[in-house]
Short mmCIF file of C-alpha atoms and ligand atoms in Angstrom, two decimals:
data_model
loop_
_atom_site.label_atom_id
_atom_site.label_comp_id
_atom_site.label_asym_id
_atom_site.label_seq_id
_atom_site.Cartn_x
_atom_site.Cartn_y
_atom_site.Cartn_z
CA UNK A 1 4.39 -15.63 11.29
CA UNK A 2 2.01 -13.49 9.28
CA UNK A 3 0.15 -14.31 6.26
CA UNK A 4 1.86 -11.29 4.84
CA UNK A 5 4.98 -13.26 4.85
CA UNK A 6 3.76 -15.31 1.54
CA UNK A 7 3.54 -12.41 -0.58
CA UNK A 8 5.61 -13.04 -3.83
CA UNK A 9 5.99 -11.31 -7.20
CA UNK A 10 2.71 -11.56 -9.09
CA UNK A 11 2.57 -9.52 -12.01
CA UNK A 12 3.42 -6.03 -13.22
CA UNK A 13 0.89 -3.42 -15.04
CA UNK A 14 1.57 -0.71 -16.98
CA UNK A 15 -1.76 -0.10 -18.34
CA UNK A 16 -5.36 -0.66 -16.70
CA UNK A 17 -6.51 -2.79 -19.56
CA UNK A 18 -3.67 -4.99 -17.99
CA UNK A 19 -4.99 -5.15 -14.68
CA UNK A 20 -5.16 -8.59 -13.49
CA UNK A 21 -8.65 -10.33 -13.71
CA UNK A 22 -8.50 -11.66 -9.93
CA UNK A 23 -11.16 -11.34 -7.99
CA UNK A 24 -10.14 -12.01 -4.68
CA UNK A 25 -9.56 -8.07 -1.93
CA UNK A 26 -6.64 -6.18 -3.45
CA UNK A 27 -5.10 -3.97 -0.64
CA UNK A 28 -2.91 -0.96 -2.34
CA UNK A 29 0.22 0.89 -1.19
CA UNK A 30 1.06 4.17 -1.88
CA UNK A 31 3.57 7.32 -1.10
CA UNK A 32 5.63 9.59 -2.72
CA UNK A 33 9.16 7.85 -3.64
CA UNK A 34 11.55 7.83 -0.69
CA UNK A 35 8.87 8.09 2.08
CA UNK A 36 9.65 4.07 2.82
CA UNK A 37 6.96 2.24 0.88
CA UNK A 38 9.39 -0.25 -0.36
CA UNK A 39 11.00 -0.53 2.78
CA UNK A 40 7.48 -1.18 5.00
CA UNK A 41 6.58 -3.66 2.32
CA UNK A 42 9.20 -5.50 2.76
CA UNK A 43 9.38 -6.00 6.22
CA UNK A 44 5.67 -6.66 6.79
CA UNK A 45 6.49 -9.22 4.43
CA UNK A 46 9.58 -10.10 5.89
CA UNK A 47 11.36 -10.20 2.72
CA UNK A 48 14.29 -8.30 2.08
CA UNK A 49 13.89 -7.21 -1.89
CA UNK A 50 10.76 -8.11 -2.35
CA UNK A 51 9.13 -4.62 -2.66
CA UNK A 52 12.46 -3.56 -4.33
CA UNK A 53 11.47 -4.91 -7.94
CA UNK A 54 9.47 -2.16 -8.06
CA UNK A 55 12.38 0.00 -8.23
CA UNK A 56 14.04 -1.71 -10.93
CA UNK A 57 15.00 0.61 -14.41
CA UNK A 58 11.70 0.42 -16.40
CA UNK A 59 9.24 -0.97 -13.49
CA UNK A 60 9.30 2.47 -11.27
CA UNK A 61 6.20 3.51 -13.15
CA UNK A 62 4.33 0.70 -12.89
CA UNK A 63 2.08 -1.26 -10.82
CA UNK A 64 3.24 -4.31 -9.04
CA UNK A 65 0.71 -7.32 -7.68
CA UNK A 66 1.85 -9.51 -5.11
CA UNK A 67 0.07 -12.41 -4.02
CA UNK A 68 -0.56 -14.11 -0.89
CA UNK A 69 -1.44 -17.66 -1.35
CA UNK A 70 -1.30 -20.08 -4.47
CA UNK A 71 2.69 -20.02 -3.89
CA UNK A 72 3.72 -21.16 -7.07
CA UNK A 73 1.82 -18.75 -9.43
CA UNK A 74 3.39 -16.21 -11.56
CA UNK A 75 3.50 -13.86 -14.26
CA UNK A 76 3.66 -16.47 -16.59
CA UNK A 77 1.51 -18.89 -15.29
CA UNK A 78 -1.86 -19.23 -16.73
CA UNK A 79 -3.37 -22.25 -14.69
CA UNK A 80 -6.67 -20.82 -13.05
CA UNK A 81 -6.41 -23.65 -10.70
CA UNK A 82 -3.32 -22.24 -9.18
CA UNK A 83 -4.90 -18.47 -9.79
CA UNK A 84 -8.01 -19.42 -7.48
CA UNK A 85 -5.44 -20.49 -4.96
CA UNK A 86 -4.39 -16.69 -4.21
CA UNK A 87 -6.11 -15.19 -1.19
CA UNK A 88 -5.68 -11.52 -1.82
CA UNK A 89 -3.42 -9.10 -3.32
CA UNK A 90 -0.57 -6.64 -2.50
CA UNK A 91 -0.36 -3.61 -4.95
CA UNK A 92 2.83 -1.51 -4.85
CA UNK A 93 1.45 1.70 -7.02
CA UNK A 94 4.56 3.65 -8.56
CA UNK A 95 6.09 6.18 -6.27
CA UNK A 96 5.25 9.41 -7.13
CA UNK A 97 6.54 12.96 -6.57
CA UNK A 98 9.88 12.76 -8.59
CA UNK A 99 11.09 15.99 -9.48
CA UNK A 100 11.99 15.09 -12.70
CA UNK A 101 9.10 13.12 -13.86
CA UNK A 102 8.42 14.83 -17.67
CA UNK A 103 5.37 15.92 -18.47
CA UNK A 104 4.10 13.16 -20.62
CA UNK A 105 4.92 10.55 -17.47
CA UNK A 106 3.19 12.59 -15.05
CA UNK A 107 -0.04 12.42 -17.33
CA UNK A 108 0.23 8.79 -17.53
CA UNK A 109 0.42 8.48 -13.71
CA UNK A 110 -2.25 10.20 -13.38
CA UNK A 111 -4.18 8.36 -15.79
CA UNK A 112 -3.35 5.24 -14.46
CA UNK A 113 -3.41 5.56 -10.86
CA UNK A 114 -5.95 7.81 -10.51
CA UNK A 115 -8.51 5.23 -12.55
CA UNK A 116 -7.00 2.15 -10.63
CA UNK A 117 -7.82 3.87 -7.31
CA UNK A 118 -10.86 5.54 -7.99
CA UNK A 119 -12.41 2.34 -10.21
CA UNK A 120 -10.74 -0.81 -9.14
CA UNK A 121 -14.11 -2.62 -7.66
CA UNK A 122 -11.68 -5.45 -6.25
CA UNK A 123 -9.60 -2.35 -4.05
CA UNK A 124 -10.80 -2.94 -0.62
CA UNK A 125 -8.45 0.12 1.30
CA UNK A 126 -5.36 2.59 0.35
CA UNK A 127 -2.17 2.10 2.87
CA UNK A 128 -0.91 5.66 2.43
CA UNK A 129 2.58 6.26 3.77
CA UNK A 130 4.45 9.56 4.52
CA UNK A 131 7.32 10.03 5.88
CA UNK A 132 5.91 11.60 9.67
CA UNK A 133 8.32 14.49 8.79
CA UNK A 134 6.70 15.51 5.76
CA UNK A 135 2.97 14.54 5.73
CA UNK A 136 0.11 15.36 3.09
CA UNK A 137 2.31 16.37 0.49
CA UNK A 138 0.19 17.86 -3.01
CA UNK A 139 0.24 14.66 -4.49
CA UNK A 140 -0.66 12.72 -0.90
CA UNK A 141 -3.49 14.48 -0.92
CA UNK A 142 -4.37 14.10 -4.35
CA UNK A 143 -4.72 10.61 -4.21
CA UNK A 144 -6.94 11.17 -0.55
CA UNK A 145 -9.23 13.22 -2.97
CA UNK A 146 -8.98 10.60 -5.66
CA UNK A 147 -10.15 8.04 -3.01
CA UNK A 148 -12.18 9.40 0.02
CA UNK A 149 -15.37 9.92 -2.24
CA UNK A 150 -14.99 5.64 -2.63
CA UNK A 151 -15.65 5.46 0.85
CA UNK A 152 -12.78 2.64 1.42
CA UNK A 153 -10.94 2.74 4.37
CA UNK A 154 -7.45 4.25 4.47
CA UNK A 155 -4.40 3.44 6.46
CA UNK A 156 -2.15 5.86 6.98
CA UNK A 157 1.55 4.72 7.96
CA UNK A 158 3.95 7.77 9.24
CA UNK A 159 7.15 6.32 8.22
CA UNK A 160 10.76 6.97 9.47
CA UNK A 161 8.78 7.53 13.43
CA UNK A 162 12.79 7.09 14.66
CA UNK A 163 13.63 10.64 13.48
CA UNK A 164 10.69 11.97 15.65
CA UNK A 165 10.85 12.61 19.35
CA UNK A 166 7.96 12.15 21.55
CA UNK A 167 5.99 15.12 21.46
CA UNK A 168 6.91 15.08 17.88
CA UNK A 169 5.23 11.56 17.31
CA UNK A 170 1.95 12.78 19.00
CA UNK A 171 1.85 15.98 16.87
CA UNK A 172 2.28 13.91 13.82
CA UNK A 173 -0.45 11.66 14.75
CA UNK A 174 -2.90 14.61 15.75
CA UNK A 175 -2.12 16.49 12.47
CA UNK A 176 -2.73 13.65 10.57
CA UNK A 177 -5.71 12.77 12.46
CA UNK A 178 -7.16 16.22 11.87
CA UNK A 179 -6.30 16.14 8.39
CA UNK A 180 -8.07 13.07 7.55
CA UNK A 181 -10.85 14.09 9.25
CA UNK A 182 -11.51 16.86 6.54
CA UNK A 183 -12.29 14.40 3.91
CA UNK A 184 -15.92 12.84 3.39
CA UNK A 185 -17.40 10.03 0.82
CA UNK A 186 -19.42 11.06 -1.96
CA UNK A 187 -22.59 10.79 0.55
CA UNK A 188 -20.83 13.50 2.68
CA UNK A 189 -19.77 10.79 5.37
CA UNK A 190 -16.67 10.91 7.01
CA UNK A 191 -14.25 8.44 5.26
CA UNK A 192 -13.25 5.93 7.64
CA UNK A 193 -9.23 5.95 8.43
CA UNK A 194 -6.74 4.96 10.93
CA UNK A 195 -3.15 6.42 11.53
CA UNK A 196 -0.09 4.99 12.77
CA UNK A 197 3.38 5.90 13.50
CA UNK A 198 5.75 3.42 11.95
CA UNK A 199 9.81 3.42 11.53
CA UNK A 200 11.51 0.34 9.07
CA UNK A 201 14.65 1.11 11.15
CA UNK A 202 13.45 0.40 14.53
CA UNK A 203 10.96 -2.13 13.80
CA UNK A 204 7.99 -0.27 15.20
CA UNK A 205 4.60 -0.15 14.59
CA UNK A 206 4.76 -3.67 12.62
CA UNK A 207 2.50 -5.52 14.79
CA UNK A 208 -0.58 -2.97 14.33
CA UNK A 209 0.05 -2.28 10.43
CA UNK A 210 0.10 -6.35 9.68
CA UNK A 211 -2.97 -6.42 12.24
CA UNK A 212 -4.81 -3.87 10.26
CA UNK A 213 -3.73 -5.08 6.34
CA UNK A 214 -5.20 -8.19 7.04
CA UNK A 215 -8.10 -7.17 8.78
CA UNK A 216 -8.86 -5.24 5.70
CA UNK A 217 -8.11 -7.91 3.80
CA UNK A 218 -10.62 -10.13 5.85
CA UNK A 219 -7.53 -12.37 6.37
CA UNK A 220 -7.23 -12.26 10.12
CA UNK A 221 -8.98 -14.62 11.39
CA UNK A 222 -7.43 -17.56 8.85
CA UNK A 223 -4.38 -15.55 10.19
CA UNK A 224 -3.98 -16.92 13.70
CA UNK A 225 -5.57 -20.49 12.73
CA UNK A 226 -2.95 -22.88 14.04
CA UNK A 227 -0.57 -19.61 14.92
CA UNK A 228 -0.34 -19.90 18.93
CA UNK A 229 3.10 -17.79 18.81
CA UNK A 230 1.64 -14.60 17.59
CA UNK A 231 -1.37 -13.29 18.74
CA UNK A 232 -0.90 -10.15 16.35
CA UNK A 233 -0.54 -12.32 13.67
P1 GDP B 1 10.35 4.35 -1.21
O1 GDP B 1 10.96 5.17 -2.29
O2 GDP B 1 9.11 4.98 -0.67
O3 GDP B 1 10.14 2.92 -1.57
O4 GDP B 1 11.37 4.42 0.03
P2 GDP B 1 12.48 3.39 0.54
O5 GDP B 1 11.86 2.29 1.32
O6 GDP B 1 13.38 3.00 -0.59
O7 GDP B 1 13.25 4.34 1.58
C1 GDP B 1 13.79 5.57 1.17
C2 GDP B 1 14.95 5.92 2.09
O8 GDP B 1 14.47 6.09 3.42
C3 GDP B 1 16.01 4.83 2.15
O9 GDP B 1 17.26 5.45 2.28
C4 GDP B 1 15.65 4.08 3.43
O10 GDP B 1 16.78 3.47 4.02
C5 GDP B 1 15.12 5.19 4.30
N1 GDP B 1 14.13 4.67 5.25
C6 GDP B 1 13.09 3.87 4.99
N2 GDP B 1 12.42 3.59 6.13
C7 GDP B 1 13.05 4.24 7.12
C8 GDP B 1 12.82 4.34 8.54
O11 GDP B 1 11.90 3.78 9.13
N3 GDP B 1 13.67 5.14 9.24
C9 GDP B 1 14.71 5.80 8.65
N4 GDP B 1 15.46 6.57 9.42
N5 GDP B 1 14.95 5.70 7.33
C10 GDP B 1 14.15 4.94 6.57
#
């Protein structure tokens, strides 16, 4: 059992004056709609909708929080004893990359994920996800060049691995390798970033993506307290 597995609804944010004021590691996911954000989230938190009220009418442009720890807070909950209780934070920033997206939403989208990512002190890393079949699409790499010059590590996930054969999974993995590469922090250092290939279908590529969230989240080594089962955990 992973820590992941307590993440529950936290709160939703439409505006960055609405961000909540947590202060415990905030770990973001993002992708371009239909690369299988929803779908990793939920099964690295082993929840079957959980990720999906983020694709409810009215909430696809927003960002969703989801806690780990302090089970019983939510939105509505103001008791900062049960706040302090949350360990660290799963953000599920809107999808982006629909066609249709007017004008006016695009500029808001870019208002308000390109501040959250670039400013958001509490942000430890970016989980970026692509479908392995279409990688470092323009607005992928937007946000890379919104966050490399942080510094913050990124984790790449190549979604939907089980449409790729096996020379096609190792070309995915070098061309996203060599991508990242390209990218440096504002001090001209490479950005530091790891790649995986990962398919919601098959179940692959769970283990190493839960390893790596929580050591980003400097959760894994509460992870395998009293957790002899799992060693990935
Ligand atoms: P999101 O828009 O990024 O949240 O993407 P979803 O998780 O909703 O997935 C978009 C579509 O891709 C859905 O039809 C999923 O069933 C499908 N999908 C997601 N993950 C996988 C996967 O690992 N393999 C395959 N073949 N399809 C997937």
């Amino acid at each position: 059992m992973s820590l992941l597995w307590q993440a529950r609804f936290f709160t939703t944010v439409n505006h960055l004056r609405d961000l909540p004021n947590t202060q415990v590691p905030e770990i973001a996911f993002a992708g371009r709609s239909n690369a299988g954000k929803s779908s990793a989230i939920n099964l690295l938190c082993n929840q079957k909708k959980l990720a999906f009220a983020s694709k409810t009418p009215g909430r696809t442009q927003h960002i969703n929080y989801f806690s780990i720890g302090g089970a019983h807070v939510g939105q509505h909950r103001k008791d900062a004893t049960k706040v302090e209780e949350i360990r660290a934070l799963l953000v599920d920033l809107p999808g982006y990359g629909y066609a249709e997206v007017p004008g006016e939403a695009k500029l808001h989208w870019n208002e308000l994920l390109g501040n959250y990512i670039q400013r958001r002190e509490q942000l430890v890393a970016l989980v970026l996800i692509m479908d392995s079949r279409r990688p470092f699409t323009d607005l992928d790499v937007q946000m890379l060049e919104w966050f490399a010059p942080t510094g913050k590590p990124v984790h790449c996930l190549l979604t939907k691995a089980d449409k790729l054969n096996r020379n096609e999974s190792t070309n995915a993995l070098r061309l996203a390798r060599t991508v990242l590469n390209s990218y440096v922090d504002e001090q001209g250092k490479p950005f530091p970033f790891t790649v995986q290939l990962f398919s919601a279908l098959k179940r692959t590529g769970i283990d190493e993506a839960n390893q790596r969230i929580l050591d980003l989240l400097g959760l894994s080594e509460a992870a395998t307290e009293g957790d002899d089962d799992d060693a990935q955990s």
